[in-house]
Amino acid sequence: MKAAVVVFPGLNRDRDMIAALTKIGGAAPAIVWHKDAEIPKVDLIVIPGGFSYGDYLRVGAIAARSPAMDTIRERASQGVRVMGVCNGFQILSEAGLVPGVLMRNASLKFVCREVKLSVENASTAFTSGYAQGQVIRCPVAHHDGNYFADAETLAAVEGNGQVAFRYAEGTNPNGSLNDIAGVFNAQKNVLGLMPHPENLIESAHGGTDGRQLFATLLDAA
């Protein structure tokens, strides 16, 4: 399979994501600068975490209007898998590729710690390596991870099986509605995820709970 990582100014988790994709997939992903509307033909496009454009205006708002995002929208409509992690999730939300928005944490403080996640839909290309309801560990590091959607959107997300992961066992770090940590688009080929699975893929990191997401996704692609 082939993957691409899209890099925006201010991101700081691109190297972590590139390392995870390379280590688990066996090949280095293509690196695409955000101003380049030309993205190679790939099976997976990833937007990593960080602070694109310093989180000015709203988190992800400026990045969502970069030329690469038009191509990502087009590829997503064609069924290509797209994943955004942390700031990547915020960018996907601002670009309209996943439902809902990410607001300031309820504590109004940056949080950096390990949380627990329950797998809410294990029948997708992203999550089928986990068991339905399985609880895994994952680190978070964000200031604006508070997931919100209006009542109609939230009902649709819940009813359509678009919740990918929820914060479990009382570890919700940001006040997200319904403990939502990650959501799919309606077709479930786009995933926005606030925690960082790329930072828990080997024992040197303290665990491997994030590894299966990449192993399953790269194999499925």
JSON list of C-alpha atoms in Angstrom, two decimals:
[
{"chain": "A", "resi": 1, "resn": "MET", "atom": "CA", "xyz": [0.00, 0.00, 0.00]},
{"chain": "A", "resi": 2, "resn": "LYS", "atom": "CA", "xyz": [1.01, 3.63, -0.41]},
{"chain": "A", "resi": 3, "resn": "ALA", "atom": "CA", "xyz": [0.51, 6.44, 2.09]},
{"chain": "A", "resi": 4, "resn": "ALA", "atom": "CA", "xyz": [1.05, 10.19, 2.13]},
{"chain": "A", "resi": 5, "resn": "VAL", "atom": "CA", "xyz": [1.53, 12.57, 5.06]},
{"chain": "A", "resi": 6, "resn": "VAL", "atom": "CA", "xyz": [0.44, 16.18, 4.49]},
{"chain": "A", "resi": 7, "resn": "VAL", "atom": "CA", "xyz": [2.55, 18.73, 6.37]},
{"chain": "A", "resi": 8, "resn": "PHE", "atom": "CA", "xyz": [1.40, 22.20, 7.42]},
{"chain": "A", "resi": 9, "resn": "PRO", "atom": "CA", "xyz": [3.49, 24.97, 9.03]},
{"chain": "A", "resi": 10, "resn": "GLY", "atom": "CA", "xyz": [3.36, 24.55, 12.79]},
{"chain": "A", "resi": 11, "resn": "LEU", "atom": "CA", "xyz": [2.80, 20.80, 12.92]},
{"chain": "A", "resi": 12, "resn": "ASN", "atom": "CA", "xyz": [5.12, 18.95, 15.28]},
{"chain": "A", "resi": 13, "resn": "ARG", "atom": "CA", "xyz": [3.95, 15.34, 15.09]},
{"chain": "A", "resi": 14, "resn": "ASP", "atom": "CA", "xyz": [4.69, 14.73, 11.43]},
{"chain": "A", "resi": 15, "resn": "ARG", "atom": "CA", "xyz": [7.96, 12.90, 12.18]},
{"chain": "A", "resi": 16, "resn": "ASP", "atom": "CA", "xyz": [6.19, 10.65, 14.69]},
{"chain": "A", "resi": 17, "resn": "MET", "atom": "CA", "xyz": [3.52, 9.80, 12.12]},
{"chain": "A", "resi": 18, "resn": "ILE", "atom": "CA", "xyz": [6.06, 9.21, 9.36]},
{"chain": "A", "resi": 19, "resn": "ALA", "atom": "CA", "xyz": [8.04, 6.91, 11.66]},
{"chain": "A", "resi": 20, "resn": "ALA", "atom": "CA", "xyz": [4.93, 4.92, 12.61]},
{"chain": "A", "resi": 21, "resn": "LEU", "atom": "CA", "xyz": [3.79, 4.47, 9.01]},
{"chain": "A", "resi": 22, "resn": "THR", "atom": "CA", "xyz": [7.30, 3.48, 7.93]},
{"chain": "A", "resi": 23, "resn": "LYS", "atom": "CA", "xyz": [7.90, 1.07, 10.78]},
{"chain": "A", "resi": 24, "resn": "ILE", "atom": "CA", "xyz": [4.53, -0.68, 10.54]},
{"chain": "A", "resi": 25, "resn": "GLY", "atom": "CA", "xyz": [3.88, -0.41, 6.82]},
{"chain": "A", "resi": 26, "resn": "GLY", "atom": "CA", "xyz": [7.41, -1.21, 5.72]},
{"chain": "A", "resi": 27, "resn": "ALA", "atom": "CA", "xyz": [7.71, 1.79, 3.39]},
{"chain": "A", "resi": 28, "resn": "ALA", "atom": "CA", "xyz": [8.15, 5.50, 3.96]},
{"chain": "A", "resi": 29, "resn": "PRO", "atom": "CA", "xyz": [5.09, 7.60, 3.08]},
{"chain": "A", "resi": 30, "resn": "ALA", "atom": "CA", "xyz": [5.17, 10.38, 0.54]},
{"chain": "A", "resi": 31, "resn": "ILE", "atom": "CA", "xyz": [5.56, 13.80, 2.15]},
{"chain": "A", "resi": 32, "resn": "VAL", "atom": "CA", "xyz": [3.27, 16.52, 0.75]},
{"chain": "A", "resi": 33, "resn": "TRP", "atom": "CA", "xyz": [3.60, 20.22, 1.58]},
{"chain": "A", "resi": 34, "resn": "HIS", "atom": "CA", "xyz": [0.22, 21.81, 2.20]},
{"chain": "A", "resi": 35, "resn": "LYS", "atom": "CA", "xyz": [0.52, 24.29, -0.67]},
{"chain": "A", "resi": 36, "resn": "ASP", "atom": "CA", "xyz": [0.96, 21.47, -3.17]},
{"chain": "A", "resi": 37, "resn": "ALA", "atom": "CA", "xyz": [-2.39, 20.49, -4.66]},
{"chain": "A", "resi": 38, "resn": "GLU", "atom": "CA", "xyz": [-0.73, 17.50, -6.32]},
{"chain": "A", "resi": 39, "resn": "ILE", "atom": "CA", "xyz": [-0.87, 14.45, -4.05]},
{"chain": "A", "resi": 40, "resn": "PRO", "atom": "CA", "xyz": [0.54, 11.17, -5.39]},
{"chain": "A", "resi": 41, "resn": "LYS", "atom": "CA", "xyz": [-1.88, 8.34, -5.99]},
{"chain": "A", "resi": 42, "resn": "VAL", "atom": "CA", "xyz": [-2.01, 6.67, -2.58]},
{"chain": "A", "resi": 43, "resn": "ASP", "atom": "CA", "xyz": [-4.34, 4.48, -0.53]},
{"chain": "A", "resi": 44, "resn": "LEU", "atom": "CA", "xyz": [-4.08, 6.52, 2.67]},
{"chain": "A", "resi": 45, "resn": "ILE", "atom": "CA", "xyz": [-3.66, 10.24, 3.39]},
{"chain": "A", "resi": 46, "resn": "VAL", "atom": "CA", "xyz": [-2.75, 11.31, 6.93]},
{"chain": "A", "resi": 47, "resn": "ILE", "atom": "CA", "xyz": [-2.78, 14.75, 8.53]},
{"chain": "A", "resi": 48, "resn": "PRO", "atom": "CA", "xyz": [-0.69, 14.62, 11.74]},
{"chain": "A", "resi": 49, "resn": "GLY", "atom": "CA", "xyz": [-0.92, 16.68, 14.90]},
{"chain": "A", "resi": 50, "resn": "GLY", "atom": "CA", "xyz": [0.62, 19.91, 16.12]},
{"chain": "A", "resi": 51, "resn": "PHE", "atom": "CA", "xyz": [-0.37, 23.55, 15.92]},
{"chain": "A", "resi": 52, "resn": "SER", "atom": "CA", "xyz": [-0.91, 24.49, 12.29]},
{"chain": "A", "resi": 53, "resn": "TYR", "atom": "CA", "xyz": [-0.51, 28.25, 11.82]},
{"chain": "A", "resi": 54, "resn": "GLY", "atom": "CA", "xyz": [-0.09, 28.59, 15.57]},
{"chain": "A", "resi": 55, "resn": "ASP", "atom": "CA", "xyz": [-3.81, 27.80, 16.10]},
{"chain": "A", "resi": 56, "resn": "TYR", "atom": "CA", "xyz": [-4.68, 31.37, 15.06]},
{"chain": "A", "resi": 57, "resn": "LEU", "atom": "CA", "xyz": [-8.33, 32.22, 14.32]},
{"chain": "A", "resi": 58, "resn": "ARG", "atom": "CA", "xyz": [-9.70, 28.78, 15.19]},
{"chain": "A", "resi": 59, "resn": "VAL", "atom": "CA", "xyz": [-7.65, 25.63, 15.43]},
{"chain": "A", "resi": 60, "resn": "GLY", "atom": "CA", "xyz": [-7.34, 24.15, 11.94]},
{"chain": "A", "resi": 61, "resn": "ALA", "atom": "CA", "xyz": [-9.29, 26.98, 10.29]},
{"chain": "A", "resi": 62, "resn": "ILE", "atom": "CA", "xyz": [-6.44, 28.33, 8.17]},
{"chain": "A", "resi": 63, "resn": "ALA", "atom": "CA", "xyz": [-5.01, 24.92, 7.30]},
{"chain": "A", "resi": 64, "resn": "ALA", "atom": "CA", "xyz": [-8.43, 23.72, 6.13]},
{"chain": "A", "resi": 65, "resn": "ARG", "atom": "CA", "xyz": [-8.20, 26.24, 3.30]},
{"chain": "A", "resi": 66, "resn": "SER", "atom": "CA", "xyz": [-4.83, 25.12, 1.96]},
{"chain": "A", "resi": 67, "resn": "PRO", "atom": "CA", "xyz": [-4.64, 23.86, -1.64]},
{"chain": "A", "resi": 68, "resn": "ALA", "atom": "CA", "xyz": [-3.92, 20.29, -0.53]},
{"chain": "A", "resi": 69, "resn": "MET", "atom": "CA", "xyz": [-7.29, 20.12, 1.20]},
{"chain": "A", "resi": 70, "resn": "ASP", "atom": "CA", "xyz": [-9.19, 20.47, -2.08]},
{"chain": "A", "resi": 71, "resn": "THR", "atom": "CA", "xyz": [-7.36, 17.40, -3.34]},
{"chain": "A", "resi": 72, "resn": "ILE", "atom": "CA", "xyz": [-8.01, 15.55, -0.09]},
{"chain": "A", "resi": 73, "resn": "ARG", "atom": "CA", "xyz": [-11.74, 16.27, -0.36]},
{"chain": "A", "resi": 74, "resn": "GLU", "atom": "CA", "xyz": [-11.73, 14.93, -3.90]},
{"chain": "A", "resi": 75, "resn": "ARG", "atom": "CA", "xyz": [-9.79, 11.79, -2.95]},
{"chain": "A", "resi": 76, "resn": "ALA", "atom": "CA", "xyz": [-12.04, 11.18, 0.07]},
{"chain": "A", "resi": 77, "resn": "SER", "atom": "CA", "xyz": [-15.11, 11.38, -2.18]},
{"chain": "A", "resi": 78, "resn": "GLN", "atom": "CA", "xyz": [-13.49, 8.67, -4.31]},
{"chain": "A", "resi": 79, "resn": "GLY", "atom": "CA", "xyz": [-13.11, 6.37, -1.30]},
{"chain": "A", "resi": 80, "resn": "VAL", "atom": "CA", "xyz": [-9.46, 7.00, -0.44]},
{"chain": "A", "resi": 81, "resn": "ARG", "atom": "CA", "xyz": [-8.89, 6.62, 3.31]},
{"chain": "A", "resi": 82, "resn": "VAL", "atom": "CA", "xyz": [-8.03, 9.79, 5.18]},
{"chain": "A", "resi": 83, "resn": "MET", "atom": "CA", "xyz": [-7.01, 10.10, 8.83]},
{"chain": "A", "resi": 84, "resn": "GLY", "atom": "CA", "xyz": [-6.43, 13.24, 10.87]},
{"chain": "A", "resi": 85, "resn": "VAL", "atom": "CA", "xyz": [-4.92, 13.01, 14.36]},
{"chain": "A", "resi": 86, "resn": "CYS", "atom": "CA", "xyz": [-5.24, 15.81, 16.93]},
{"chain": "A", "resi": 87, "resn": "ASN", "atom": "CA", "xyz": [-4.67, 18.99, 14.91]},
{"chain": "A", "resi": 88, "resn": "GLY", "atom": "CA", "xyz": [-5.36, 16.81, 11.88]},
{"chain": "A", "resi": 89, "resn": "PHE", "atom": "CA", "xyz": [-8.79, 16.05, 13.36]},
{"chain": "A", "resi": 90, "resn": "GLN", "atom": "CA", "xyz": [-9.37, 19.77, 13.84]},
{"chain": "A", "resi": 91, "resn": "ILE", "atom": "CA", "xyz": [-8.38, 20.43, 10.22]},
{"chain": "A", "resi": 92, "resn": "LEU", "atom": "CA", "xyz": [-10.73, 17.70, 8.93]},
{"chain": "A", "resi": 93, "resn": "SER", "atom": "CA", "xyz": [-13.54, 19.19, 11.00]},
{"chain": "A", "resi": 94, "resn": "GLU", "atom": "CA", "xyz": [-12.91, 22.71, 9.70]},
{"chain": "A", "resi": 95, "resn": "ALA", "atom": "CA", "xyz": [-12.77, 21.32, 6.15]},
{"chain": "A", "resi": 96, "resn": "GLY", "atom": "CA", "xyz": [-16.15, 19.63, 6.57]},
{"chain": "A", "resi": 97, "resn": "LEU", "atom": "CA", "xyz": [-14.75, 16.15, 6.10]},
{"chain": "A", "resi": 98, "resn": "VAL", "atom": "CA", "xyz": [-16.00, 14.89, 9.48]},
{"chain": "A", "resi": 99, "resn": "PRO", "atom": "CA", "xyz": [-19.00, 16.12, 11.47]},
{"chain": "A", "resi": 100, "resn": "GLY", "atom": "CA", "xyz": [-18.80, 18.32, 14.56]},
{"chain": "A", "resi": 101, "resn": "VAL", "atom": "CA", "xyz": [-16.24, 20.79, 15.85]},
{"chain": "A", "resi": 102, "resn": "LEU", "atom": "CA", "xyz": [-13.39, 20.83, 18.37]},
{"chain": "A", "resi": 103, "resn": "MET", "atom": "CA", "xyz": [-13.61, 23.52, 21.05]},
{"chain": "A", "resi": 104, "resn": "ARG", "atom": "CA", "xyz": [-11.38, 24.56, 23.95]},
{"chain": "A", "resi": 105, "resn": "ASN", "atom": "CA", "xyz": [-10.97, 21.92, 26.63]},
{"chain": "A", "resi": 106, "resn": "ALA", "atom": "CA", "xyz": [-13.53, 22.31, 29.38]},
{"chain": "A", "resi": 107, "resn": "SER", "atom": "CA", "xyz": [-10.69, 22.99, 31.83]},
{"chain": "A", "resi": 108, "resn": "LEU", "atom": "CA", "xyz": [-9.33, 25.74, 29.54]},
{"chain": "A", "resi": 109, "resn": "LYS", "atom": "CA", "xyz": [-5.95, 24.08, 30.04]},
{"chain": "A", "resi": 110, "resn": "PHE", "atom": "CA", "xyz": [-3.62, 22.10, 27.79]},
{"chain": "A", "resi": 111, "resn": "VAL", "atom": "CA", "xyz": [-3.76, 18.39, 28.68]},
{"chain": "A", "resi": 112, "resn": "CYS", "atom": "CA", "xyz": [-0.95, 15.90, 28.11]},
{"chain": "A", "resi": 113, "resn": "ARG", "atom": "CA", "xyz": [-1.50, 12.48, 29.62]},
{"chain": "A", "resi": 114, "resn": "GLU", "atom": "CA", "xyz": [-2.61, 8.93, 28.92]},
{"chain": "A", "resi": 115, "resn": "VAL", "atom": "CA", "xyz": [-6.30, 8.14, 28.55]},
{"chain": "A", "resi": 116, "resn": "LYS", "atom": "CA", "xyz": [-8.34, 5.04, 27.89]},
{"chain": "A", "resi": 117, "resn": "LEU", "atom": "CA", "xyz": [-10.45, 4.57, 24.78]},
{"chain": "A", "resi": 118, "resn": "SER", "atom": "CA", "xyz": [-13.28, 2.17, 24.03]},
{"chain": "A", "resi": 119, "resn": "VAL", "atom": "CA", "xyz": [-13.60, 0.93, 20.45]},
{"chain": "A", "resi": 120, "resn": "GLU", "atom": "CA", "xyz": [-17.13, 1.88, 19.43]},
{"chain": "A", "resi": 121, "resn": "ASN", "atom": "CA", "xyz": [-17.19, 0.58, 15.84]},
{"chain": "A", "resi": 122, "resn": "ALA", "atom": "CA", "xyz": [-14.84, -2.31, 15.08]},
{"chain": "A", "resi": 123, "resn": "SER", "atom": "CA", "xyz": [-16.19, -2.97, 11.59]},
{"chain": "A", "resi": 124, "resn": "THR", "atom": "CA", "xyz": [-14.19, -0.38, 9.65]},
{"chain": "A", "resi": 125, "resn": "ALA", "atom": "CA", "xyz": [-10.85, -0.42, 7.83]},
{"chain": "A", "resi": 126, "resn": "PHE", "atom": "CA", "xyz": [-9.42, 1.67, 10.65]},
{"chain": "A", "resi": 127, "resn": "THR", "atom": "CA", "xyz": [-10.66, -0.34, 13.62]},
{"chain": "A", "resi": 128, "resn": "SER", "atom": "CA", "xyz": [-11.30, -3.94, 12.59]},
{"chain": "A", "resi": 129, "resn": "GLY", "atom": "CA", "xyz": [-8.09, -5.08, 14.29]},
{"chain": "A", "resi": 130, "resn": "TYR", "atom": "CA", "xyz": [-9.71, -4.34, 17.64]},
{"chain": "A", "resi": 131, "resn": "ALA", "atom": "CA", "xyz": [-12.66, -6.03, 19.28]},
{"chain": "A", "resi": 132, "resn": "GLN", "atom": "CA", "xyz": [-15.96, -4.21, 19.66]},
{"chain": "A", "resi": 133, "resn": "GLY", "atom": "CA", "xyz": [-15.93, -2.52, 23.04]},
{"chain": "A", "resi": 134, "resn": "GLN", "atom": "CA", "xyz": [-12.23, -3.21, 23.62]},
{"chain": "A", "resi": 135, "resn": "VAL", "atom": "CA", "xyz": [-10.57, -0.67, 25.90]},
{"chain": "A", "resi": 136, "resn": "ILE", "atom": "CA", "xyz": [-7.12, 0.51, 24.87]},
{"chain": "A", "resi": 137, "resn": "ARG", "atom": "CA", "xyz": [-4.60, 3.03, 26.19]},
{"chain": "A", "resi": 138, "resn": "CYS", "atom": "CA", "xyz": [-3.57, 6.10, 24.23]},
{"chain": "A", "resi": 139, "resn": "PRO", "atom": "CA", "xyz": [-1.80, 9.42, 24.95]},
{"chain": "A", "resi": 140, "resn": "VAL", "atom": "CA", "xyz": [-3.38, 12.82, 24.36]},
{"chain": "A", "resi": 141, "resn": "ALA", "atom": "CA", "xyz": [-1.79, 16.27, 24.04]},
{"chain": "A", "resi": 142, "resn": "HIS", "atom": "CA", "xyz": [-4.13, 19.10, 23.13]},
{"chain": "A", "resi": 143, "resn": "HIS", "atom": "CA", "xyz": [-5.77, 22.35, 24.18]},
{"chain": "A", "resi": 144, "resn": "ASP", "atom": "CA", "xyz": [-8.80, 22.21, 21.87]},
{"chain": "A", "resi": 145, "resn": "GLY", "atom": "CA", "xyz": [-10.11, 18.66, 21.90]},
{"chain": "A", "resi": 146, "resn": "ASN", "atom": "CA", "xyz": [-13.60, 19.24, 23.29]},
{"chain": "A", "resi": 147, "resn": "TYR", "atom": "CA", "xyz": [-15.85, 17.57, 20.68]},
{"chain": "A", "resi": 148, "resn": "PHE", "atom": "CA", "xyz": [-19.19, 19.29, 20.09]},
{"chain": "A", "resi": 149, "resn": "ALA", "atom": "CA", "xyz": [-22.05, 18.88, 17.63]},
{"chain": "A", "resi": 150, "resn": "ASP", "atom": "CA", "xyz": [-25.61, 20.18, 17.58]},
{"chain": "A", "resi": 151, "resn": "ALA", "atom": "CA", "xyz": [-28.32, 17.77, 18.68]},
{"chain": "A", "resi": 152, "resn": "GLU", "atom": "CA", "xyz": [-29.31, 16.74, 15.14]},
{"chain": "A", "resi": 153, "resn": "THR", "atom": "CA", "xyz": [-25.72, 16.10, 14.05]},
{"chain": "A", "resi": 154, "resn": "LEU", "atom": "CA", "xyz": [-24.90, 14.24, 17.24]},
{"chain": "A", "resi": 155, "resn": "ALA", "atom": "CA", "xyz": [-27.95, 11.99, 16.83]},
{"chain": "A", "resi": 156, "resn": "ALA", "atom": "CA", "xyz": [-26.91, 11.20, 13.26]},
{"chain": "A", "resi": 157, "resn": "VAL", "atom": "CA", "xyz": [-23.32, 10.46, 14.28]},
{"chain": "A", "resi": 158, "resn": "GLU", "atom": "CA", "xyz": [-24.49, 8.12, 17.03]},
{"chain": "A", "resi": 159, "resn": "GLY", "atom": "CA", "xyz": [-27.18, 6.47, 14.91]},
{"chain": "A", "resi": 160, "resn": "ASN", "atom": "CA", "xyz": [-24.95, 5.87, 11.89]},
{"chain": "A", "resi": 161, "resn": "GLY", "atom": "CA", "xyz": [-22.13, 4.20, 13.82]},
{"chain": "A", "resi": 162, "resn": "GLN", "atom": "CA", "xyz": [-19.81, 7.13, 13.14]},
{"chain": "A", "resi": 163, "resn": "VAL", "atom": "CA", "xyz": [-18.32, 7.20, 16.63]},
{"chain": "A", "resi": 164, "resn": "ALA", "atom": "CA", "xyz": [-14.97, 5.46, 16.30]},
{"chain": "A", "resi": 165, "resn": "PHE", "atom": "CA", "xyz": [-13.64, 5.78, 19.85]},
{"chain": "A", "resi": 166, "resn": "ARG", "atom": "CA", "xyz": [-14.88, 7.13, 23.19]},
{"chain": "A", "resi": 167, "resn": "TYR", "atom": "CA", "xyz": [-12.92, 8.12, 26.25]},
{"chain": "A", "resi": 168, "resn": "ALA", "atom": "CA", "xyz": [-13.42, 5.27, 28.72]},
{"chain": "A", "resi": 169, "resn": "GLU", "atom": "CA", "xyz": [-13.33, 4.68, 32.45]},
{"chain": "A", "resi": 170, "resn": "GLY", "atom": "CA", "xyz": [-13.71, 8.34, 33.38]},
{"chain": "A", "resi": 171, "resn": "THR", "atom": "CA", "xyz": [-10.64, 9.53, 31.46]},
{"chain": "A", "resi": 172, "resn": "ASN", "atom": "CA", "xyz": [-12.34, 12.14, 29.25]},
{"chain": "A", "resi": 173, "resn": "PRO", "atom": "CA", "xyz": [-9.68, 14.90, 29.32]},
{"chain": "A", "resi": 174, "resn": "ASN", "atom": "CA", "xyz": [-11.56, 17.71, 27.60]},
{"chain": "A", "resi": 175, "resn": "GLY", "atom": "CA", "xyz": [-15.33, 17.55, 28.16]},
{"chain": "A", "resi": 176, "resn": "SER", "atom": "CA", "xyz": [-16.22, 16.07, 24.77]},
{"chain": "A", "resi": 177, "resn": "LEU", "atom": "CA", "xyz": [-19.92, 15.35, 24.27]},
{"chain": "A", "resi": 178, "resn": "ASN", "atom": "CA", "xyz": [-20.75, 11.69, 24.83]},
{"chain": "A", "resi": 179, "resn": "ASP", "atom": "CA", "xyz": [-17.05, 11.12, 25.60]},
{"chain": "A", "resi": 180, "resn": "ILE", "atom": "CA", "xyz": [-16.35, 11.14, 21.85]},
{"chain": "A", "resi": 181, "resn": "ALA", "atom": "CA", "xyz": [-12.64, 10.84, 21.03]},
{"chain": "A", "resi": 182, "resn": "GLY", "atom": "CA", "xyz": [-12.86, 10.06, 17.33]},
{"chain": "A", "resi": 183, "resn": "VAL", "atom": "CA", "xyz": [-15.47, 10.15, 14.57]},
{"chain": "A", "resi": 184, "resn": "PHE", "atom": "CA", "xyz": [-15.89, 8.92, 11.00]},
{"chain": "A", "resi": 185, "resn": "ASN", "atom": "CA", "xyz": [-17.54, 10.57, 8.06]},
{"chain": "A", "resi": 186, "resn": "ALA", "atom": "CA", "xyz": [-20.78, 8.94, 6.89]},
{"chain": "A", "resi": 187, "resn": "GLN", "atom": "CA", "xyz": [-18.91, 6.64, 4.48]},
{"chain": "A", "resi": 188, "resn": "LYS", "atom": "CA", "xyz": [-16.41, 5.71, 7.21]},
{"chain": "A", "resi": 189, "resn": "ASN", "atom": "CA", "xyz": [-13.36, 6.21, 5.01]},
{"chain": "A", "resi": 190, "resn": "VAL", "atom": "CA", "xyz": [-12.36, 9.40, 6.87]},
{"chain": "A", "resi": 191, "resn": "LEU", "atom": "CA", "xyz": [-11.40, 9.30, 10.55]},
{"chain": "A", "resi": 192, "resn": "GLY", "atom": "CA", "xyz": [-10.74, 12.23, 12.88]},
{"chain": "A", "resi": 193, "resn": "LEU", "atom": "CA", "xyz": [-9.07, 11.15, 16.14]},
{"chain": "A", "resi": 194, "resn": "MET", "atom": "CA", "xyz": [-7.93, 13.38, 18.99]},
{"chain": "A", "resi": 195, "resn": "PRO", "atom": "CA", "xyz": [-5.54, 10.96, 20.83]},
{"chain": "A", "resi": 196, "resn": "HIS", "atom": "CA", "xyz": [-2.17, 9.97, 19.34]},
{"chain": "A", "resi": 197, "resn": "PRO", "atom": "CA", "xyz": [-1.99, 6.24, 18.48]},
{"chain": "A", "resi": 198, "resn": "GLU", "atom": "CA", "xyz": [1.32, 6.84, 16.67]},
{"chain": "A", "resi": 199, "resn": "ASN", "atom": "CA", "xyz": [2.92, 7.47, 20.06]},
{"chain": "A", "resi": 200, "resn": "LEU", "atom": "CA", "xyz": [2.07, 4.04, 21.48]},
{"chain": "A", "resi": 201, "resn": "ILE", "atom": "CA", "xyz": [3.23, 1.53, 18.88]},
{"chain": "A", "resi": 202, "resn": "GLU", "atom": "CA", "xyz": [6.17, -0.22, 20.54]},
{"chain": "A", "resi": 203, "resn": "SER", "atom": "CA", "xyz": [7.30, -1.31, 23.98]},
{"chain": "A", "resi": 204, "resn": "ALA", "atom": "CA", "xyz": [9.87, 1.51, 24.13]},
{"chain": "A", "resi": 205, "resn": "HIS", "atom": "CA", "xyz": [6.88, 3.88, 24.15]},
{"chain": "A", "resi": 206, "resn": "GLY", "atom": "CA", "xyz": [5.36, 2.05, 27.11]},
{"chain": "A", "resi": 207, "resn": "GLY", "atom": "CA", "xyz": [2.91, -0.07, 25.13]},
{"chain": "A", "resi": 208, "resn": "THR", "atom": "CA", "xyz": [1.62, -1.10, 21.73]},
{"chain": "A", "resi": 209, "resn": "ASP", "atom": "CA", "xyz": [-2.11, -0.36, 21.90]},
{"chain": "A", "resi": 210, "resn": "GLY", "atom": "CA", "xyz": [-1.92, 2.11, 19.01]},
{"chain": "A", "resi": 211, "resn": "ARG", "atom": "CA", "xyz": [-0.04, -0.25, 16.73]},
{"chain": "A", "resi": 212, "resn": "GLN", "atom": "CA", "xyz": [-3.05, -2.32, 15.70]},
{"chain": "A", "resi": 213, "resn": "LEU", "atom": "CA", "xyz": [-4.82, 0.66, 14.21]},
{"chain": "A", "resi": 214, "resn": "PHE", "atom": "CA", "xyz": [-1.92, 1.22, 11.80]},
{"chain": "A", "resi": 215, "resn": "ALA", "atom": "CA", "xyz": [-1.34, -2.48, 11.15]},
{"chain": "A", "resi": 216, "resn": "THR", "atom": "CA", "xyz": [-4.97, -3.03, 10.27]},
{"chain": "A", "resi": 217, "resn": "LEU", "atom": "CA", "xyz": [-5.29, 0.15, 8.24]},
{"chain": "A", "resi": 218, "resn": "LEU", "atom": "CA", "xyz": [-2.12, -0.37, 6.22]},
{"chain": "A", "resi": 219, "resn": "ASP", "atom": "CA", "xyz": [-2.99, -3.98, 5.52]},
{"chain": "A", "resi": 220, "resn": "ALA", "atom": "CA", "xyz": [-6.56, -3.09, 4.56]},
{"chain": "A", "resi": 221, "resn": "ALA", "atom": "CA", "xyz": [-5.35, -0.38, 2.25]}
]
